[in-house]
Short mmCIF file of N, CA and C in Angstrom, two decimals:
data_model
loop_
_atom_site.label_atom_id
_atom_site.label_comp_id
_atom_site.label_asym_id
_atom_site.label_seq_id
_atom_site.Cartn_x
_atom_site.Cartn_y
_atom_site.Cartn_z
N MET R 1 -36.01 -21.69 23.96
CA MET R 1 -35.60 -20.45 23.50
C MET R 1 -34.31 -20.62 22.52
N THR R 2 -34.51 -20.11 21.43
CA THR R 2 -33.40 -20.23 20.44
C THR R 2 -32.30 -19.05 20.77
N GLU R 3 -31.00 -19.67 20.51
CA GLU R 3 -29.93 -18.71 20.79
C GLU R 3 -29.82 -17.86 19.48
N ARG R 4 -29.45 -16.64 19.75
CA ARG R 4 -29.30 -15.60 18.63
C ARG R 4 -27.95 -15.11 18.65
N PRO R 5 -27.19 -15.13 17.55
CA PRO R 5 -25.85 -14.58 17.55
C PRO R 5 -25.73 -13.03 18.14
N ASP R 6 -26.61 -12.39 17.86
CA ASP R 6 -26.53 -10.96 18.26
C ASP R 6 -26.56 -10.81 19.81
N LYS R 7 -27.52 -11.72 20.41
CA LYS R 7 -27.62 -11.77 21.91
C LYS R 7 -26.25 -12.35 22.40
N LEU R 8 -25.78 -13.37 21.90
CA LEU R 8 -24.51 -14.04 22.50
C LEU R 8 -23.33 -13.00 22.16
N ASN R 9 -23.37 -12.23 21.05
CA ASN R 9 -22.24 -11.29 20.93
C ASN R 9 -22.31 -10.05 21.97
N ASN R 10 -23.59 -9.71 22.29
CA ASN R 10 -23.76 -8.69 23.28
C ASN R 10 -23.21 -9.20 24.65
N GLN R 11 -23.60 -10.32 25.00
CA GLN R 11 -23.30 -11.06 26.21
C GLN R 11 -21.81 -11.16 26.34
N ALA R 12 -21.26 -11.53 25.22
CA ALA R 12 -19.77 -11.79 25.23
C ALA R 12 -19.08 -10.45 25.39
N ILE R 13 -19.51 -9.38 24.78
CA ILE R 13 -18.87 -8.13 25.01
C ILE R 13 -19.00 -7.71 26.46
N LEU R 14 -20.01 -7.90 27.11
CA LEU R 14 -20.23 -7.56 28.62
C LEU R 14 -19.15 -8.40 29.32
N LEU R 15 -19.07 -9.67 29.11
CA LEU R 15 -18.15 -10.54 29.85
C LEU R 15 -16.73 -10.03 29.70
N ALA R 16 -16.44 -9.71 28.26
CA ALA R 16 -15.02 -9.30 28.00
C ALA R 16 -14.69 -7.93 28.72
N ASN R 17 -15.72 -7.16 28.72
CA ASN R 17 -15.54 -5.75 29.49
C ASN R 17 -15.17 -6.06 30.82
N GLY R 18 -15.83 -7.05 31.49
CA GLY R 18 -15.66 -7.28 32.89
C GLY R 18 -14.34 -8.16 33.20
N GLY R 19 -13.63 -8.42 32.12
CA GLY R 19 -12.31 -9.27 32.16
C GLY R 19 -12.58 -10.78 32.22
N GLU R 20 -13.73 -11.14 31.90
CA GLU R 20 -14.06 -12.51 31.86
C GLU R 20 -13.86 -13.01 30.38
N TYR R 21 -12.60 -13.15 29.98
CA TYR R 21 -12.19 -13.33 28.59
C TYR R 21 -12.65 -14.78 28.29
N TYR R 22 -12.41 -15.74 29.02
CA TYR R 22 -12.66 -17.10 28.63
C TYR R 22 -14.10 -17.44 28.41
N GLU R 23 -14.94 -16.84 29.19
CA GLU R 23 -16.41 -16.86 29.22
C GLU R 23 -16.83 -16.28 27.86
N ALA R 24 -16.29 -15.11 27.68
CA ALA R 24 -16.59 -14.25 26.42
C ALA R 24 -16.26 -15.00 25.21
N ILE R 25 -15.01 -15.59 25.07
CA ILE R 25 -14.60 -16.38 24.12
C ILE R 25 -15.55 -17.43 23.76
N ALA R 26 -16.03 -18.27 24.82
CA ALA R 26 -17.02 -19.28 24.65
C ALA R 26 -18.22 -18.77 24.02
N CYS R 27 -18.80 -17.58 24.26
CA CYS R 27 -20.03 -16.94 23.83
C CYS R 27 -19.81 -16.71 22.36
N PHE R 28 -18.58 -16.09 22.03
CA PHE R 28 -18.24 -15.79 20.66
C PHE R 28 -18.30 -17.03 19.92
N LYS R 29 -17.63 -18.00 20.32
CA LYS R 29 -17.53 -19.34 19.56
C LYS R 29 -18.83 -20.00 19.26
N ARG R 30 -19.71 -19.84 20.39
CA ARG R 30 -21.03 -20.40 20.13
C ARG R 30 -21.85 -19.72 19.07
N ALA R 31 -21.72 -18.28 19.11
CA ALA R 31 -22.39 -17.48 18.13
C ALA R 31 -21.96 -17.92 16.81
N ILE R 32 -20.57 -18.09 16.63
CA ILE R 32 -19.97 -18.45 15.28
C ILE R 32 -20.45 -19.71 14.86
N THR R 33 -20.78 -20.59 15.70
CA THR R 33 -21.34 -21.91 15.22
C THR R 33 -22.65 -21.69 14.61
N ILE R 34 -23.35 -20.64 14.97
CA ILE R 34 -24.72 -20.37 14.41
C ILE R 34 -24.62 -19.60 13.18
N GLN R 35 -23.63 -18.55 13.12
CA GLN R 35 -23.43 -17.67 11.97
C GLN R 35 -21.93 -17.57 11.65
N GLN R 36 -21.41 -18.47 10.88
CA GLN R 36 -20.08 -18.67 10.63
C GLN R 36 -19.48 -17.47 9.73
N ASN R 37 -20.28 -16.82 8.99
CA ASN R 37 -19.80 -15.83 8.10
C ASN R 37 -20.18 -14.35 8.57
N ASN R 38 -20.19 -14.31 9.80
CA ASN R 38 -20.49 -12.99 10.44
C ASN R 38 -19.08 -12.32 10.86
N TYR R 39 -18.65 -11.33 10.07
CA TYR R 39 -17.34 -10.79 10.26
C TYR R 39 -17.42 -10.15 11.70
N LEU R 40 -18.32 -9.65 12.26
CA LEU R 40 -18.34 -8.91 13.41
C LEU R 40 -18.05 -9.96 14.58
N LEU R 41 -18.60 -11.02 14.57
CA LEU R 41 -18.37 -12.17 15.64
C LEU R 41 -16.82 -12.54 15.59
N TRP R 42 -16.38 -12.61 14.44
CA TRP R 42 -14.90 -12.98 14.26
C TRP R 42 -14.04 -11.79 14.76
N TYR R 43 -14.45 -10.67 14.47
CA TYR R 43 -13.67 -9.41 14.81
C TYR R 43 -13.65 -9.38 16.26
N ASN R 44 -14.85 -9.46 16.96
CA ASN R 44 -14.97 -9.36 18.49
C ASN R 44 -14.21 -10.43 19.13
N LEU R 45 -14.35 -11.63 18.52
CA LEU R 45 -13.54 -12.75 19.01
C LEU R 45 -11.91 -12.45 18.99
N GLY R 46 -11.51 -11.90 17.91
CA GLY R 46 -10.20 -11.47 17.86
C GLY R 46 -9.76 -10.40 18.86
N ILE R 47 -10.55 -9.49 19.05
CA ILE R 47 -10.39 -8.41 20.05
C ILE R 47 -10.11 -8.96 21.37
N THR R 48 -11.12 -9.93 21.73
CA THR R 48 -11.16 -10.52 22.96
C THR R 48 -9.87 -11.37 23.21
N TYR R 49 -9.46 -12.18 22.20
CA TYR R 49 -8.31 -12.91 22.30
C TYR R 49 -7.07 -11.98 22.58
N ARG R 50 -7.05 -11.00 21.76
CA ARG R 50 -5.93 -9.93 21.96
C ARG R 50 -5.86 -9.47 23.44
N ASP R 51 -6.94 -9.10 23.88
CA ASP R 51 -7.15 -8.49 25.28
C ASP R 51 -6.82 -9.44 26.27
N SER R 52 -6.92 -10.77 25.97
CA SER R 52 -6.61 -11.87 26.94
C SER R 52 -5.21 -12.13 26.83
N GLY R 53 -4.44 -11.63 25.75
CA GLY R 53 -3.06 -12.03 25.70
C GLY R 53 -2.72 -13.13 24.74
N ASP R 54 -3.69 -13.67 23.94
CA ASP R 54 -3.54 -14.81 22.99
C ASP R 54 -3.45 -14.17 21.68
N ILE R 55 -2.34 -13.66 21.29
CA ILE R 55 -2.05 -12.98 20.17
C ILE R 55 -2.17 -13.79 18.81
N HIS R 56 -1.78 -15.09 19.13
CA HIS R 56 -1.92 -16.13 17.86
C HIS R 56 -3.24 -16.12 17.48
N ASN R 57 -4.25 -16.52 18.43
CA ASN R 57 -5.61 -16.70 18.06
C ASN R 57 -6.30 -15.36 17.73
N ALA R 58 -5.84 -14.30 18.29
CA ALA R 58 -6.39 -12.98 17.98
C ALA R 58 -6.12 -12.71 16.48
N ARG R 59 -4.92 -13.00 16.03
CA ARG R 59 -4.52 -12.77 14.56
C ARG R 59 -5.46 -13.76 13.73
N LEU R 60 -5.53 -15.02 14.10
CA LEU R 60 -6.29 -16.02 13.31
C LEU R 60 -7.69 -15.57 13.12
N SER R 61 -8.31 -15.11 14.14
CA SER R 61 -9.68 -14.61 14.19
C SER R 61 -9.89 -13.35 13.39
N LEU R 62 -9.00 -12.50 13.50
CA LEU R 62 -8.97 -11.24 12.81
C LEU R 62 -8.84 -11.40 11.20
N GLU R 63 -7.87 -12.45 10.99
CA GLU R 63 -7.64 -12.71 9.53
C GLU R 63 -8.93 -13.30 8.89
N LYS R 64 -9.71 -14.11 9.76
CA LYS R 64 -10.98 -14.76 9.33
C LYS R 64 -11.99 -13.55 9.10
N ALA R 65 -12.05 -12.60 10.01
CA ALA R 65 -13.00 -11.42 9.83
C ALA R 65 -12.63 -10.74 8.52
N HIS R 66 -11.27 -10.63 8.31
CA HIS R 66 -10.83 -9.72 7.09
C HIS R 66 -11.21 -10.60 5.82
N SER R 67 -11.22 -11.94 5.75
CA SER R 67 -11.42 -12.66 4.67
C SER R 67 -12.97 -12.61 4.42
N ILE R 68 -13.75 -12.52 5.38
CA ILE R 68 -15.20 -12.39 5.24
C ILE R 68 -15.66 -10.96 4.73
N ALA R 69 -14.89 -10.03 5.27
CA ALA R 69 -15.20 -8.57 4.94
C ALA R 69 -13.96 -7.74 4.66
N PRO R 70 -13.31 -7.97 3.45
CA PRO R 70 -12.16 -7.28 3.24
C PRO R 70 -12.09 -5.78 3.20
N GLU R 71 -13.36 -5.33 3.16
CA GLU R 71 -13.46 -3.83 2.89
C GLU R 71 -13.62 -3.04 4.17
N ARG R 72 -13.55 -3.80 5.32
CA ARG R 72 -13.83 -3.44 6.64
C ARG R 72 -12.53 -2.61 7.15
N LEU R 73 -12.55 -1.35 7.34
CA LEU R 73 -11.26 -0.57 7.73
C LEU R 73 -10.93 -0.88 9.15
N ASP R 74 -11.98 -1.02 10.07
CA ASP R 74 -11.69 -1.42 11.38
C ASP R 74 -10.90 -2.74 11.64
N VAL R 75 -11.27 -3.63 10.79
CA VAL R 75 -10.53 -4.97 10.83
C VAL R 75 -9.08 -4.80 10.31
N LEU R 76 -8.88 -3.93 9.26
CA LEU R 76 -7.62 -3.88 8.68
C LEU R 76 -6.70 -3.01 9.63
N GLU R 77 -7.23 -1.84 10.31
CA GLU R 77 -6.45 -1.21 11.18
C GLU R 77 -6.03 -2.09 12.47
N THR R 78 -6.93 -2.85 12.88
CA THR R 78 -6.76 -3.67 14.01
C THR R 78 -5.56 -4.74 13.74
N LEU R 79 -5.71 -5.32 12.52
CA LEU R 79 -4.75 -6.32 12.11
C LEU R 79 -3.34 -5.73 11.86
N SER R 80 -3.34 -4.51 11.33
CA SER R 80 -2.05 -3.83 11.13
C SER R 80 -1.36 -3.54 12.55
N THR R 81 -2.23 -2.99 13.32
CA THR R 81 -1.61 -2.59 14.77
C THR R 81 -1.24 -3.94 15.52
N LEU R 82 -1.99 -4.96 15.37
CA LEU R 82 -1.54 -6.27 15.90
C LEU R 82 -0.31 -6.85 15.51
N CYS R 83 -0.08 -6.82 14.09
CA CYS R 83 1.04 -7.12 13.58
C CYS R 83 2.36 -6.27 13.83
N ILE R 84 2.03 -4.95 14.05
CA ILE R 84 3.20 -4.15 14.50
C ILE R 84 3.57 -4.60 15.95
N ASN R 85 2.56 -4.77 16.77
CA ASN R 85 2.87 -5.09 18.09
C ASN R 85 3.60 -6.46 18.21
N ASP R 86 3.27 -7.43 17.23
CA ASP R 86 3.85 -8.73 17.25
C ASP R 86 5.11 -8.64 16.46
N GLU R 87 5.71 -7.52 15.91
CA GLU R 87 6.79 -7.32 15.13
C GLU R 87 6.75 -7.99 13.87
N ASP R 88 5.63 -8.24 13.29
CA ASP R 88 5.46 -8.77 11.89
C ASP R 88 5.25 -7.61 10.98
N TYR R 89 6.29 -6.91 10.62
CA TYR R 89 6.14 -5.61 9.98
C TYR R 89 5.81 -5.71 8.47
N VAL R 90 6.13 -6.86 7.98
CA VAL R 90 5.77 -7.15 6.47
C VAL R 90 4.31 -7.18 6.47
N ALA R 91 3.59 -7.96 7.24
CA ALA R 91 2.22 -8.15 7.24
C ALA R 91 1.51 -6.82 7.61
N ALA R 92 2.02 -6.23 8.56
CA ALA R 92 1.42 -4.88 9.01
C ALA R 92 1.51 -3.98 7.89
N LEU R 93 2.54 -3.91 7.11
CA LEU R 93 2.61 -2.96 5.88
C LEU R 93 1.57 -3.37 4.97
N GLY R 94 1.40 -4.74 4.67
CA GLY R 94 0.36 -5.22 3.71
C GLY R 94 -1.01 -4.70 4.06
N TYR R 95 -1.30 -4.93 5.40
CA TYR R 95 -2.73 -4.60 5.98
C TYR R 95 -2.93 -3.03 5.77
N SER R 96 -1.79 -2.31 6.04
CA SER R 96 -1.86 -0.88 6.06
C SER R 96 -2.08 -0.35 4.68
N GLU R 97 -1.31 -0.99 3.58
CA GLU R 97 -1.57 -0.66 2.27
C GLU R 97 -2.99 -0.84 1.78
N ASP R 98 -3.59 -2.09 2.22
CA ASP R 98 -4.77 -2.44 1.82
C ASP R 98 -5.80 -1.34 2.26
N GLY R 99 -5.49 -0.74 3.51
CA GLY R 99 -6.29 0.25 4.13
C GLY R 99 -6.17 1.57 3.23
N ILE R 100 -4.88 1.87 2.90
CA ILE R 100 -4.65 3.04 2.04
C ILE R 100 -5.49 2.98 0.74
N ASP R 101 -5.42 1.80 0.16
CA ASP R 101 -6.13 1.58 -1.07
C ASP R 101 -7.57 1.82 -1.07
N LEU R 102 -8.20 1.49 0.12
CA LEU R 102 -9.63 1.60 0.31
C LEU R 102 -10.01 2.94 0.85
N ALA R 103 -9.16 3.62 1.59
CA ALA R 103 -9.34 4.88 2.23
C ALA R 103 -8.06 5.79 2.17
N PRO R 104 -7.77 6.22 1.02
CA PRO R 104 -6.46 7.03 0.86
C PRO R 104 -6.38 8.28 1.67
N ASP R 105 -7.49 8.75 2.32
CA ASP R 105 -7.45 10.04 3.14
C ASP R 105 -7.32 9.66 4.64
N ASN R 106 -7.29 8.33 4.88
CA ASN R 106 -7.29 8.00 6.24
C ASN R 106 -5.79 7.97 6.89
N SER R 107 -5.65 8.91 7.71
CA SER R 107 -4.12 9.23 8.22
C SER R 107 -3.58 7.99 9.01
N SER R 108 -4.59 7.23 9.60
CA SER R 108 -4.11 6.10 10.48
C SER R 108 -3.40 5.05 9.68
N PHE R 109 -3.93 4.82 8.38
CA PHE R 109 -3.22 3.68 7.68
C PHE R 109 -1.97 4.19 7.17
N TRP R 110 -1.72 5.45 6.84
CA TRP R 110 -0.54 6.04 6.33
C TRP R 110 0.41 5.98 7.56
N ASN R 111 -0.01 6.41 8.70
CA ASN R 111 0.81 6.31 9.95
C ASN R 111 1.34 4.89 10.17
N LEU R 112 0.46 3.86 10.23
CA LEU R 112 0.67 2.54 10.37
C LEU R 112 1.64 1.83 9.41
N ALA R 113 1.51 2.31 8.11
CA ALA R 113 2.50 1.88 7.18
C ALA R 113 3.86 2.43 7.42
N GLY R 114 3.79 3.78 7.81
CA GLY R 114 5.06 4.25 8.28
C GLY R 114 5.86 3.72 9.42
N VAL R 115 5.03 3.31 10.34
CA VAL R 115 5.67 2.64 11.49
C VAL R 115 6.34 1.35 11.10
N ALA R 116 5.54 0.61 10.22
CA ALA R 116 6.06 -0.71 9.73
C ALA R 116 7.33 -0.45 8.89
N LEU R 117 7.39 0.55 8.11
CA LEU R 117 8.64 0.79 7.34
C LEU R 117 9.65 1.24 8.09
N PHE R 118 9.39 2.02 9.14
CA PHE R 118 10.46 2.53 10.17
C PHE R 118 11.22 1.39 10.85
N ASN R 119 10.25 0.44 11.22
CA ASN R 119 10.91 -0.66 11.91
C ASN R 119 11.69 -1.67 10.94
N MET R 120 11.43 -1.59 9.70
CA MET R 120 12.15 -2.25 8.66
C MET R 120 13.28 -1.39 8.22
N GLU R 121 13.58 -0.39 8.90
CA GLU R 121 14.67 0.55 8.67
C GLU R 121 14.63 1.23 7.26
N GLN R 122 13.46 1.31 6.71
CA GLN R 122 13.20 2.13 5.40
C GLN R 122 12.77 3.53 5.74
N TYR R 123 13.79 4.26 6.28
CA TYR R 123 13.37 5.63 6.91
C TYR R 123 12.82 6.52 5.82
N SER R 124 13.36 6.64 4.62
CA SER R 124 12.83 7.58 3.64
C SER R 124 11.51 7.34 3.33
N LEU R 125 11.12 6.05 3.12
CA LEU R 125 9.76 5.75 2.79
C LEU R 125 8.87 5.94 3.90
N ALA R 126 9.32 5.65 5.17
CA ALA R 126 8.57 5.85 6.42
C ALA R 126 8.30 7.35 6.45
N ALA R 127 9.16 8.21 6.30
CA ALA R 127 9.06 9.73 6.34
C ALA R 127 7.93 10.07 5.28
N GLU R 128 7.95 9.59 4.04
CA GLU R 128 6.91 9.97 3.11
C GLU R 128 5.51 9.50 3.65
N HIS R 129 5.46 8.35 4.27
CA HIS R 129 4.19 7.99 4.78
C HIS R 129 3.65 8.90 6.01
N PHE R 130 4.59 9.17 6.72
CA PHE R 130 4.13 10.03 7.96
C PHE R 130 3.83 11.39 7.43
N GLU R 131 4.52 11.92 6.47
CA GLU R 131 4.22 13.18 5.83
C GLU R 131 2.80 13.14 5.27
N GLN R 132 2.51 12.07 4.53
CA GLN R 132 1.17 11.89 3.89
C GLN R 132 0.08 11.86 4.99
N ALA R 133 0.33 11.20 6.11
CA ALA R 133 -0.65 11.05 7.19
C ALA R 133 -0.91 12.50 7.75
N LEU R 134 0.14 13.23 7.77
CA LEU R 134 -0.04 14.70 8.34
C LEU R 134 -0.76 15.50 7.30
N CYS R 135 -0.44 15.25 5.98
CA CYS R 135 -1.22 15.97 4.93
C CYS R 135 -2.74 15.70 4.95
N ASN R 136 -2.99 14.51 5.34
CA ASN R 136 -4.43 14.05 5.46
C ASN R 136 -5.10 14.58 6.76
N ASN R 137 -4.23 14.62 7.75
CA ASN R 137 -4.75 15.02 9.13
C ASN R 137 -3.61 15.70 9.80
N PRO R 138 -3.69 17.07 9.71
CA PRO R 138 -2.47 17.89 10.38
C PRO R 138 -2.45 17.71 11.97
N TYR R 139 -3.51 17.06 12.58
CA TYR R 139 -3.68 16.96 13.91
C TYR R 139 -3.25 15.64 14.44
N ASP R 140 -2.89 14.65 13.52
CA ASP R 140 -2.46 13.40 13.97
C ASP R 140 -1.15 13.38 14.73
N GLU R 141 -1.34 13.35 16.05
CA GLU R 141 -0.13 13.48 16.88
C GLU R 141 0.82 12.22 16.74
N ASN R 142 0.26 11.23 16.43
CA ASN R 142 1.15 9.97 16.32
C ASN R 142 2.05 10.19 15.13
N ALA R 143 1.49 10.58 14.03
CA ALA R 143 2.32 10.68 12.75
C ALA R 143 3.29 11.85 13.01
N LEU R 144 2.88 12.90 13.74
CA LEU R 144 3.80 13.92 13.99
C LEU R 144 5.07 13.36 14.72
N TYR R 145 4.86 12.85 15.85
CA TYR R 145 5.97 12.18 16.66
C TYR R 145 6.78 11.21 15.95
N ASN R 146 6.19 10.31 15.10
CA ASN R 146 6.85 9.35 14.32
C ASN R 146 7.67 10.03 13.26
N LEU R 147 7.16 11.12 12.60
CA LEU R 147 7.93 11.67 11.65
C LEU R 147 9.23 12.50 12.22
N ARG R 148 8.97 12.97 13.38
CA ARG R 148 10.18 13.56 14.04
C ARG R 148 11.12 12.61 14.40
N ASP R 149 10.78 11.48 14.77
CA ASP R 149 11.87 10.38 15.06
C ASP R 149 12.47 9.93 13.89
N THR R 150 11.67 9.92 12.73
CA THR R 150 12.21 9.42 11.39
C THR R 150 13.27 10.40 10.94
N TYR R 151 12.90 11.66 11.07
CA TYR R 151 13.81 12.77 10.66
C TYR R 151 15.07 12.62 11.42
N LYS R 152 15.09 12.38 12.60
CA LYS R 152 16.28 12.13 13.49
C LYS R 152 17.09 11.01 12.90
N GLU R 153 16.47 9.98 12.46
CA GLU R 153 17.32 8.75 11.86
C GLU R 153 17.88 9.19 10.54
N LEU R 154 17.20 10.17 9.81
CA LEU R 154 17.58 10.47 8.64
C LEU R 154 18.64 11.54 8.65
N GLY R 155 18.81 12.14 9.88
CA GLY R 155 19.82 13.19 10.08
C GLY R 155 19.26 14.70 9.55
N VAL R 156 17.98 14.78 9.42
CA VAL R 156 17.28 16.00 8.95
C VAL R 156 17.22 16.91 10.25
N LYS R 157 17.63 18.14 10.01
CA LYS R 157 17.50 19.25 11.12
C LYS R 157 16.25 19.83 11.18
N LEU R 158 15.73 19.76 12.25
CA LEU R 158 14.36 20.40 12.48
C LEU R 158 14.46 21.89 12.94
#
């Protein structure tokens, strides 16, 4: 029986959902040896590494997914979020700006860019990004909370 990348991917997802990260990673790696340029395999490998606590390999895998499919918004959003959590705000801002270029109406990318800017203490720019996120989606609670915190830093009275 020939191994198929899609079957290995599905098996790996089941394993990862059950908390069996090392087994899932092994499945993804096997699938990647069969189909090296499948962004989804690299993306899922990155998510599994992240969930297992291995941020370094998560980022490497997600960057590989991004190099294969630079237009994928899910990859960019995950990379930006991962970089923010890893306190690499410059990289997070870059991935968020790439997302904004591809999907200017996507409030998540505006919010993530704002979070990166806020953590870089560029509060005025952060406020502009949070405001744009809310223009795109007035129900984006994360952007609303982040904008409120940014206004406090700027001394804006609410």
